[in-house]
XYZ file of C-alpha atoms in Angstrom:
307
model
C 7.070 16.256 -10.338
C 6.143 15.727 -6.705
C 3.650 12.870 -6.569
C 0.823 12.871 -4.054
C 2.409 9.908 -2.312
C 5.610 11.894 -1.839
C 3.665 14.985 -0.809
C 1.824 13.007 1.877
C 5.116 11.578 3.108
C 6.734 15.008 3.312
C 3.787 16.409 5.267
C 3.866 13.430 7.649
C 7.582 13.894 8.293
C 7.209 17.590 9.104
C 4.139 16.984 11.299
C 6.063 14.280 13.141
C 8.996 16.616 13.757
C 6.911 19.671 14.651
C 3.773 18.362 16.330
C 2.627 20.929 18.908
C 6.051 22.521 18.963
C 5.786 25.241 16.331
C 3.543 27.900 14.861
C 1.712 27.366 11.593
C 4.161 29.803 10.002
C 7.186 27.810 11.149
C 5.494 24.595 10.081
C 4.828 26.042 6.617
C 8.422 27.178 6.209
C 9.807 23.767 7.145
C 7.418 21.995 4.772
C 8.271 24.368 1.922
C 11.967 23.756 2.514
C 11.467 19.987 2.461
C 9.532 20.137 -0.806
C 12.061 22.493 -2.383
C 14.906 20.160 -1.423
C 13.231 17.349 -3.368
C 13.102 19.614 -6.418
C 16.729 20.617 -5.855
C 17.733 16.940 -5.966
C 16.066 16.566 -9.372
C 18.286 19.334 -10.776
C 21.377 18.186 -8.872
C 21.196 14.742 -10.476
C 20.505 16.171 -13.935
C 23.954 17.763 -13.749
C 25.622 14.339 -13.637
C 25.836 13.660 -17.413
C 27.989 16.740 -17.998
C 30.104 15.894 -14.944
C 30.681 12.349 -16.211
C 31.580 13.639 -19.700
C 34.027 16.092 -18.130
C 35.713 13.316 -16.152
C 35.911 11.179 -19.278
C 37.587 14.043 -21.148
C 40.172 14.388 -18.376
C 40.932 10.687 -18.679
C 41.295 10.963 -22.464
C 43.590 13.970 -22.077
C 45.742 12.146 -19.536
C 45.979 9.096 -21.778
C 46.945 11.168 -24.824
C 49.890 12.769 -22.998
C 51.471 9.446 -22.054
C 54.589 8.636 -24.032
C 53.971 4.915 -23.771
C 50.461 3.950 -24.718
C 48.962 0.790 -23.254
C 46.753 -1.677 -25.089
C 43.796 -0.390 -23.188
C 40.735 0.501 -25.322
C 40.209 4.217 -24.799
C 37.425 4.419 -27.404
C 34.480 4.026 -24.941
C 35.926 6.756 -22.724
C 36.386 9.006 -25.753
C 32.791 8.317 -26.788
C 31.536 9.346 -23.355
C 33.638 12.512 -23.408
C 32.343 13.596 -26.819
C 28.673 12.673 -26.541
C 26.185 15.278 -27.718
C 23.647 14.544 -24.976
C 25.669 15.842 -21.975
C 26.764 18.891 -23.953
C 23.227 19.810 -25.017
C 21.816 19.099 -21.539
C 24.423 21.416 -19.988
C 22.970 24.174 -22.188
C 19.370 23.519 -21.147
C 17.978 26.912 -20.207
C 15.748 25.757 -17.348
C 18.445 23.565 -15.787
C 21.083 26.278 -16.053
C 18.838 28.944 -14.553
C 17.604 26.852 -11.633
C 21.034 25.533 -10.652
C 22.564 28.993 -10.977
C 19.814 30.736 -8.993
C 19.845 28.087 -6.255
C 23.633 27.557 -6.124
C 23.374 23.868 -7.009
C 26.535 22.188 -8.279
C 28.913 19.255 -7.807
C 31.871 21.566 -7.232
C 32.584 20.313 -3.704
C 31.991 16.622 -4.332
C 34.992 15.448 -6.323
C 35.360 12.224 -4.334
C 31.778 11.155 -4.928
C 31.986 12.108 -8.613
C 35.033 9.857 -8.881
C 33.083 7.022 -7.260
C 30.153 7.495 -9.634
C 32.491 7.597 -12.629
C 34.215 4.358 -11.624
C 30.894 2.612 -10.995
C 29.578 3.820 -14.347
C 32.546 2.445 -16.280
C 32.224 -0.943 -14.576
C 28.434 -1.171 -14.941
C 26.929 -3.800 -17.227
C 25.309 -1.219 -19.491
C 28.483 0.791 -20.109
C 30.233 -1.143 -22.882
C 26.940 -2.097 -24.517
C 25.806 1.478 -25.096
C 29.043 3.458 -25.157
C 31.393 1.193 -27.110
C 29.812 1.767 -30.499
C 32.009 3.163 -33.276
C 29.469 5.910 -33.774
C 26.682 7.006 -31.453
C 23.499 8.743 -32.476
C 21.393 10.821 -30.119
C 18.858 8.056 -29.426
C 21.597 5.644 -28.382
C 23.025 8.324 -26.115
C 19.591 8.856 -24.565
C 19.295 5.131 -23.927
C 22.705 5.143 -22.278
C 21.696 7.889 -19.830
C 18.342 6.308 -19.093
C 20.225 3.116 -18.221
C 22.601 5.200 -16.090
C 19.824 6.766 -14.018
C 18.061 3.404 -13.612
C 21.243 1.654 -12.502
C 21.367 0.089 -9.068
C 25.096 -0.331 -9.630
C 25.562 3.437 -9.777
C 22.857 4.602 -7.385
C 23.568 2.067 -4.677
C 23.586 2.178 -0.870
C 26.864 4.072 -0.932
C 25.289 6.798 -3.047
C 22.291 6.950 -0.712
C 24.664 7.405 2.227
C 26.318 10.272 0.352
C 22.963 11.961 -0.249
C 22.054 11.660 3.408
C 25.286 13.413 4.351
C 24.611 16.250 1.920
C 20.978 16.787 2.931
C 18.769 15.060 5.488
C 15.843 15.719 3.163
C 17.179 13.737 0.211
C 17.382 10.128 1.390
C 13.631 9.565 1.009
C 13.471 11.277 -2.387
C 15.991 9.371 -4.483
C 13.766 6.627 -5.952
C 10.964 8.890 -7.148
C 13.453 11.532 -8.339
C 15.324 9.027 -10.498
C 12.026 7.894 -12.032
C 11.165 11.473 -12.982
C 14.614 12.055 -14.438
C 14.033 9.017 -16.641
C 10.691 10.509 -17.689
C 12.392 13.833 -18.433
C 15.116 12.285 -20.589
C 12.612 10.174 -22.522
C 10.976 13.364 -23.834
C 14.180 15.011 -25.034
C 15.024 15.169 -28.733
C 18.214 16.432 -30.274
C 16.322 19.512 -31.433
C 14.614 20.407 -28.148
C 16.949 19.299 -25.333
C 18.534 22.734 -24.914
C 15.216 24.581 -24.767
C 12.818 21.979 -23.360
C 11.234 22.880 -20.017
C 11.910 20.519 -17.135
C 9.200 19.004 -14.978
C 7.503 21.558 -12.697
C 7.561 21.074 -8.932
C 3.767 20.687 -8.905
C 1.812 19.091 -11.720
C -0.783 21.866 -11.510
C -2.348 24.324 -9.097
C -4.580 21.574 -7.672
C -1.503 19.785 -6.322
C -0.276 22.946 -4.630
C -3.717 23.426 -3.055
C -3.711 19.779 -1.965
C -0.518 20.361 0.024
C -1.759 23.521 1.709
C -5.209 22.222 2.601
C -4.060 18.809 3.837
C -1.113 20.090 5.860
C -2.983 23.001 7.446
C -6.026 20.931 8.355
C -3.960 18.161 9.931
C -1.819 20.701 11.810
C -4.611 22.964 13.074
C -7.206 20.292 13.889
C -4.857 17.668 15.264
C -6.290 17.789 18.800
C -9.836 17.352 17.495
C -8.825 14.364 15.404
C -6.917 12.847 18.317
C -10.154 12.869 20.295
C -11.915 11.050 17.471
C -9.191 8.420 17.476
C -9.246 8.024 21.267
C -12.977 7.200 21.173
C -12.292 4.283 18.842
C -9.603 2.809 21.066
C -11.007 3.161 24.629
C -8.945 0.235 25.908
C -5.777 1.881 24.744
C -3.914 4.708 26.394
C -3.753 7.186 23.523
C -0.258 8.134 24.632
C 0.862 4.580 23.795
C -0.028 4.991 20.123
C 3.214 5.681 18.291
C 3.707 9.300 17.314
C 3.962 8.463 13.617
C 0.800 6.338 13.693
C -1.061 9.248 15.266
C 0.269 11.667 12.658
C -0.776 9.401 9.793
C -4.273 8.853 11.178
C -4.787 12.588 11.713
C -3.729 13.226 8.131
C -6.119 10.551 6.868
C -9.034 12.094 8.776
C -8.118 15.509 7.353
C -8.131 13.967 3.888
C -11.502 12.291 4.530
C -12.990 15.678 5.392
C -11.327 18.014 2.930
C -11.172 16.008 -0.297
C -14.555 14.565 -1.289
C -13.232 13.368 -4.673
C -10.574 11.084 -3.180
C -12.074 7.634 -2.459
C -11.843 6.396 1.122
C -9.920 3.255 0.207
C -7.319 5.299 -1.679
C -6.726 7.494 1.357
C -6.458 4.555 3.752
C -4.126 2.630 1.462
C -1.825 5.638 1.039
C -1.295 6.001 4.777
C -0.934 2.261 5.261
C 1.915 2.294 2.726
C 3.629 5.205 4.468
C 3.352 3.408 7.816
C 5.136 0.362 6.401
C 8.246 2.486 5.849
C 8.095 4.910 8.752
C 6.394 3.150 11.646
C 6.347 -0.234 13.379
C 5.958 -3.562 11.600
C 2.319 -3.983 12.695
C 1.250 -0.344 12.493
C -0.457 -0.818 9.140
C -2.906 -3.333 10.656
C -3.775 -0.986 13.519
C -4.082 2.053 11.239
C -6.270 0.199 8.758
C -8.723 -0.899 11.469
C -8.992 2.517 13.126
C -9.391 4.456 9.877
C -11.976 2.034 8.519
C -14.066 2.457 11.672
C -13.724 6.253 11.689
C -14.625 6.494 7.996
C -17.824 4.503 8.519
C -18.837 6.654 11.500
C -18.130 9.860 9.586
C -20.217 8.717 6.648
C -23.076 7.704 8.922
C -23.001 11.051 10.786
C -22.676 13.118 7.622
C -19.395 14.674 8.776
C -17.755 13.303 5.644
C -19.144 13.482 2.138
C -17.703 11.500 -0.750
C -18.566 12.124 -4.393
C -18.972 8.833 -6.268
């Protein structure tokens, strides 16, 4: 589930926060926690369909007890409350086990659930996909894919909520929503309760990528800083922003440790991270320095790339 772009970003954030101020063990623990939190968010958001169905059922129950009925159309709310998809997803074995074992729930977030429910009912996609007289499973799937893609639901207010719940989550929301969409797309009515969810790492190679990249950048940071300082003799190295230095050290570590990753891919990845986490012109500086270092490493034989 965790893409290499997100993995690089997570490593950069922890290096930035812990540079020279922690042991490798403490660094590892903080990085593991950050990565786990991203996986927690994936499960946390997958609980929303059952929470929305539960809120819809409460609204239906409240409406049914009123002595004087209004002309309001309760049918879409009833449809949401009685959908098969949320019910089956709530029984998914992997989701139930992970959320139970890791104490993940929406139990303490009634206010935010109310906000999400209101935004859902007023969203453009709501009446189109929930107002049908009868809903089949594929229509329900489409409804929830629209839900998790919705900028009306997952807006700046929701991002602010996530940041309050966990400082780790604000950078994870976009990629997490995309993987939830991918997860839902693979569900069928027959397999949704038993289907495995996406793993944290695609395979063992991704896990090894994290360990090798993070450890090399952490342990050889001083050596890489010297390499960088030789390229910028007119600069005081201390004036290079901390994040720029972190990203360049990571890129050098990647140059050295991963011969199958093309140089331009590595440079472009760290340029993109710098656009979000460093100064407006950092990407130009980083591109120039890394291009020069890569050429020198190739010429000296200190970096080998497999074509």
